Tab-separated table of C-alpha atoms in Angstrom:
chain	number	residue	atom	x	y	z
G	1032	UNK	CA	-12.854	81.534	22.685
G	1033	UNK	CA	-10.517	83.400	20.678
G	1034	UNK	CA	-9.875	80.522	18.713
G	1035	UNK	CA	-13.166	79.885	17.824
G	1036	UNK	CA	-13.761	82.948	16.370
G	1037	UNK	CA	-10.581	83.113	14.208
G	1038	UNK	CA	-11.965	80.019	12.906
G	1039	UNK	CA	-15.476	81.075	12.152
G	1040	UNK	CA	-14.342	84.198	10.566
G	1041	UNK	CA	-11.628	81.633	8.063
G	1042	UNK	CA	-14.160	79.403	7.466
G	1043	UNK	CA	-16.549	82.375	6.665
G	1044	UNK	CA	-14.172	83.645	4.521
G	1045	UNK	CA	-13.654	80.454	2.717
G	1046	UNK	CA	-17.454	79.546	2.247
G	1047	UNK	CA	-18.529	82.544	-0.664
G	1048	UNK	CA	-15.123	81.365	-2.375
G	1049	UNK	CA	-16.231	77.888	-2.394
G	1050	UNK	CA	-19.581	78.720	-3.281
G	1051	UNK	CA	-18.614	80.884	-6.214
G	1052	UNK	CA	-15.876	77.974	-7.626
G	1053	UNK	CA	-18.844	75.688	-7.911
G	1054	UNK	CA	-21.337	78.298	-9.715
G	1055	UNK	CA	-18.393	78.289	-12.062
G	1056	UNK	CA	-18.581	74.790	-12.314
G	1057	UNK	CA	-21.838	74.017	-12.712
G	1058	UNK	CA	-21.783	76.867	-15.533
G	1059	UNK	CA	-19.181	74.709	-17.196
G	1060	UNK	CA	-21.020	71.618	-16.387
G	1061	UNK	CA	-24.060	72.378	-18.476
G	1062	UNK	CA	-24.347	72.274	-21.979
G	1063	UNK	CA	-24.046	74.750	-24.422
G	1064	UNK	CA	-27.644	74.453	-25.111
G	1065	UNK	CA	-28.833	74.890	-21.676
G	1066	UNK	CA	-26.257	77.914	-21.221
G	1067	UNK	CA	-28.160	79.827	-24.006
G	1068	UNK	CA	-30.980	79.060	-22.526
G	1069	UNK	CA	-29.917	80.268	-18.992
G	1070	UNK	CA	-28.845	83.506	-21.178
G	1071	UNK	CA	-31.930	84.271	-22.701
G	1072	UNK	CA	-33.628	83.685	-19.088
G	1073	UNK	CA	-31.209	86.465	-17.610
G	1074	UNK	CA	-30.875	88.887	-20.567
G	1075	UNK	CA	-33.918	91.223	-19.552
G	1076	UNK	CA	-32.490	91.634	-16.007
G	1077	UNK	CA	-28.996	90.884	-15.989
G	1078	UNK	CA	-27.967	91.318	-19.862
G	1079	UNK	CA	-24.216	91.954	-19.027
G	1080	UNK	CA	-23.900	88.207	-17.777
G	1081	UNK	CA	-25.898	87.599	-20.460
G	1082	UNK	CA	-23.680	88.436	-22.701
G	1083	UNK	CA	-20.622	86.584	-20.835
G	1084	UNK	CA	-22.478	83.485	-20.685
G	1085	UNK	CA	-23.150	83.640	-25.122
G	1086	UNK	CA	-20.002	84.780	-25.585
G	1087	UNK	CA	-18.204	81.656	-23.375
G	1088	UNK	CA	-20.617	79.787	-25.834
G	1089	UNK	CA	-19.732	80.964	-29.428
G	1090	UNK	CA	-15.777	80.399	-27.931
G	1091	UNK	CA	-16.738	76.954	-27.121
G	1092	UNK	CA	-18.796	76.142	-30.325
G	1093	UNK	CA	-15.918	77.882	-32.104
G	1094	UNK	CA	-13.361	75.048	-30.563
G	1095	UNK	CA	-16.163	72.137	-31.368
G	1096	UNK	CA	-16.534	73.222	-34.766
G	1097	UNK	CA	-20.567	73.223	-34.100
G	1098	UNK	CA	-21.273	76.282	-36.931
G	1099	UNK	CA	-25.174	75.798	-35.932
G	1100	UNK	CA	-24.984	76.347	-32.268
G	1101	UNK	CA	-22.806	79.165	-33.219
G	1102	UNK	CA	-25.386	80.698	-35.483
G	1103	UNK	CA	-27.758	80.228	-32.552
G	1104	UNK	CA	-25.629	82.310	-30.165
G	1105	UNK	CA	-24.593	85.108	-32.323
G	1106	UNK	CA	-28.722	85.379	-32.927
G	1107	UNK	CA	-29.135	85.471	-29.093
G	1108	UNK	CA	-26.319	88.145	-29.378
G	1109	UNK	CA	-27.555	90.033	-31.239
G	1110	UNK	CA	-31.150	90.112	-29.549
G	1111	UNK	CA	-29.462	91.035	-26.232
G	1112	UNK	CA	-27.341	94.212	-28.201
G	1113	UNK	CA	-30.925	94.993	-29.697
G	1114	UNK	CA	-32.311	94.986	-26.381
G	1115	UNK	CA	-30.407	97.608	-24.505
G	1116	UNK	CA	-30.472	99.539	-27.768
G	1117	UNK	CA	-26.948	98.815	-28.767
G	1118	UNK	CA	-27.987	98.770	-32.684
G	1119	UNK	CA	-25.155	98.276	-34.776
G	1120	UNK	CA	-23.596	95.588	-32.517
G	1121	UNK	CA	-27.033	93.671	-32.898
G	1122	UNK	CA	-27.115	93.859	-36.791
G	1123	UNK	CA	-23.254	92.776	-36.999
G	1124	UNK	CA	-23.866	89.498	-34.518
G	1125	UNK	CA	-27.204	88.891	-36.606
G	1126	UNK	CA	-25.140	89.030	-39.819
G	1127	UNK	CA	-22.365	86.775	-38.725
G	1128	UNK	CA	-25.517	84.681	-37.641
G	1129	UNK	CA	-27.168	84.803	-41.083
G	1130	UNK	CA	-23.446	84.126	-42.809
G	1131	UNK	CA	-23.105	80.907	-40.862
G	1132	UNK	CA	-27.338	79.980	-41.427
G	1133	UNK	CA	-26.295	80.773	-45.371
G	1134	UNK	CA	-23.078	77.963	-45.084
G	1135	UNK	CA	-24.826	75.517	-43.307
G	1136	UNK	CA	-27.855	75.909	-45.723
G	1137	UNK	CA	-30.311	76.371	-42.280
G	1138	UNK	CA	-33.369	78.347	-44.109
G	1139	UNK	CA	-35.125	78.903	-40.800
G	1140	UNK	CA	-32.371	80.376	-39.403
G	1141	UNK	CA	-31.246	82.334	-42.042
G	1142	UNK	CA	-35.093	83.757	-41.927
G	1143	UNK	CA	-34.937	84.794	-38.361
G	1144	UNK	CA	-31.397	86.496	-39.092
G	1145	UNK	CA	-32.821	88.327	-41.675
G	1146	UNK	CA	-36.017	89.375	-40.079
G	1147	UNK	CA	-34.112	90.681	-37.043
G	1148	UNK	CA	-31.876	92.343	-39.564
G	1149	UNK	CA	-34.569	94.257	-41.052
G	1150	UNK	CA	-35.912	95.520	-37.687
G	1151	UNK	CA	-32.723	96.822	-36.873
G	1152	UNK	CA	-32.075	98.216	-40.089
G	1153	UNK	CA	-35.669	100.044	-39.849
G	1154	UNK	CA	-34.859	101.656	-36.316
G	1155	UNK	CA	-31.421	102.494	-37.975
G	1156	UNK	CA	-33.244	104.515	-41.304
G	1157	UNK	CA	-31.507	102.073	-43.666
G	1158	UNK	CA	-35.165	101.574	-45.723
G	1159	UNK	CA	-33.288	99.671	-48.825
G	1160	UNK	CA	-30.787	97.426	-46.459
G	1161	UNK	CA	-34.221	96.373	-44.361
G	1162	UNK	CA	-36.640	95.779	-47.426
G	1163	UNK	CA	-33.794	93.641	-48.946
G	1164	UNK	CA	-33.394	91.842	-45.139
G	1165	UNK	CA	-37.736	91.171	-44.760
G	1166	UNK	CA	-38.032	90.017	-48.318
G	1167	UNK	CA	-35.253	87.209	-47.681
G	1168	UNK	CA	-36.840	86.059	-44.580
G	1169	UNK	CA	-39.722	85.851	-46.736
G	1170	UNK	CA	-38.424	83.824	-49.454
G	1171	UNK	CA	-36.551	81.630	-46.576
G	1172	UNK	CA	-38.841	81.058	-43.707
G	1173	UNK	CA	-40.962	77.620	-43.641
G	1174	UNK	CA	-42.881	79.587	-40.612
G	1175	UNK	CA	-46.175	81.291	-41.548
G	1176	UNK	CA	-45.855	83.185	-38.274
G	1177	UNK	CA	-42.418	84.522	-39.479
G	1178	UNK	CA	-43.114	85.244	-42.898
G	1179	UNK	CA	-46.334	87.216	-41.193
G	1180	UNK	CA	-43.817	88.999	-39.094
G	1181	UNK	CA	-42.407	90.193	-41.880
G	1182	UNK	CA	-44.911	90.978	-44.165
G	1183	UNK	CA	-45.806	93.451	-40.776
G	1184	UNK	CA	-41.787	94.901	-41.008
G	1185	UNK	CA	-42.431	95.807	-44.940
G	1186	UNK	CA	-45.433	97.434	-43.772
G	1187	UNK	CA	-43.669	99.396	-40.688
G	1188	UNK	CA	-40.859	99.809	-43.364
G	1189	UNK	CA	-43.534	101.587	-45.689
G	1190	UNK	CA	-44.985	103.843	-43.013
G	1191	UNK	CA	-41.676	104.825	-42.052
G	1192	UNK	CA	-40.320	105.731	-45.184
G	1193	UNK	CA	-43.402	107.677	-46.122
G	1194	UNK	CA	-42.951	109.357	-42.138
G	1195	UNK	CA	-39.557	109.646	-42.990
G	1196	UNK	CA	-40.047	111.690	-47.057
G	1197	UNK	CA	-42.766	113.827	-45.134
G	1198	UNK	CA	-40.071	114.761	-42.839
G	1199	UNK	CA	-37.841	115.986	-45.823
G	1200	UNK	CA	-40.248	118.366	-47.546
């Protein structure tokens, strides 16, 4: 009897470490594609893993020398940072996502970079840095819905600059 229950308490032991190795690899066993995807799934609840899981991607399209999946995951970045209201990391992983959109000549990608870079800038009171960022997603984006988007941050931009000159008087 005794020995039974040594061995259902090792192999209990042994099971959650088992279990755990093969989350790991299946993690590794998806694509890159399908881990940002998995990220952006899990970023509202769980954006620290989040986080883990883009960064394990950027390292990985880093070694693979895949500059447009890296764009794509410093964007995601950057969206997660915005998300729990860390600012300033979320405008520096948009602008290394806008440098690499600008190098691989990806227009729609350099768009959303910019537009997210504008919103960020807006929340942050940098008026010039944001009207520069909305008016380059609106010379850049072939989306109507984007360039919309943006017409909409000039016109937050405007409201809050006016809010913001009120404030000063």
């Amino acid at each position: 009897m005794r020995k039974i229950l040594i061995i259902i308490l090792l192999v209990g032991l042994a099971l959650p470490s088992t279990l755990l190795g093969q989350n790991k690899k299946y993690s590794r066993q998806q694509g890159p594609e399908q881990q940002l995807e998995e990220a952006r799934r899990m970023s509202a609840k769980q954006p620290e893993k989040a986080i883990l899981l883009v960064e394990e991607v950027v390292r990985e399209s880093k070694e693979r020398r895949d500059q447009r999946l890296e764009a794509q995951a410093f964007l995601l970045l950057g969206e997660i940072y915005e998300n729990i209201d860390q600012d300033r990391l979320a405008l520096q992983r948009f602008y290394q996502s806008a440098n690499l959109a600008q190098s691989l000549k990806d227009q729609a990608l350099l768009a959303q970079a910019n537009y997210k870079m504008g919103r960020v800038r807006t929340k942050l009171g940098e008026f010039a840095e944001a009207q520069t960022n909305f008016n380059l997603c609106i010379k850049f984006s072939p989306n109507s819905d984007l360039i919309t988007k943006c017409q909409e941050g000039l016109a937050d931009l405007a409201f809050a600059k006016k809010d913001y000159q009120q404030s000063e008087q």
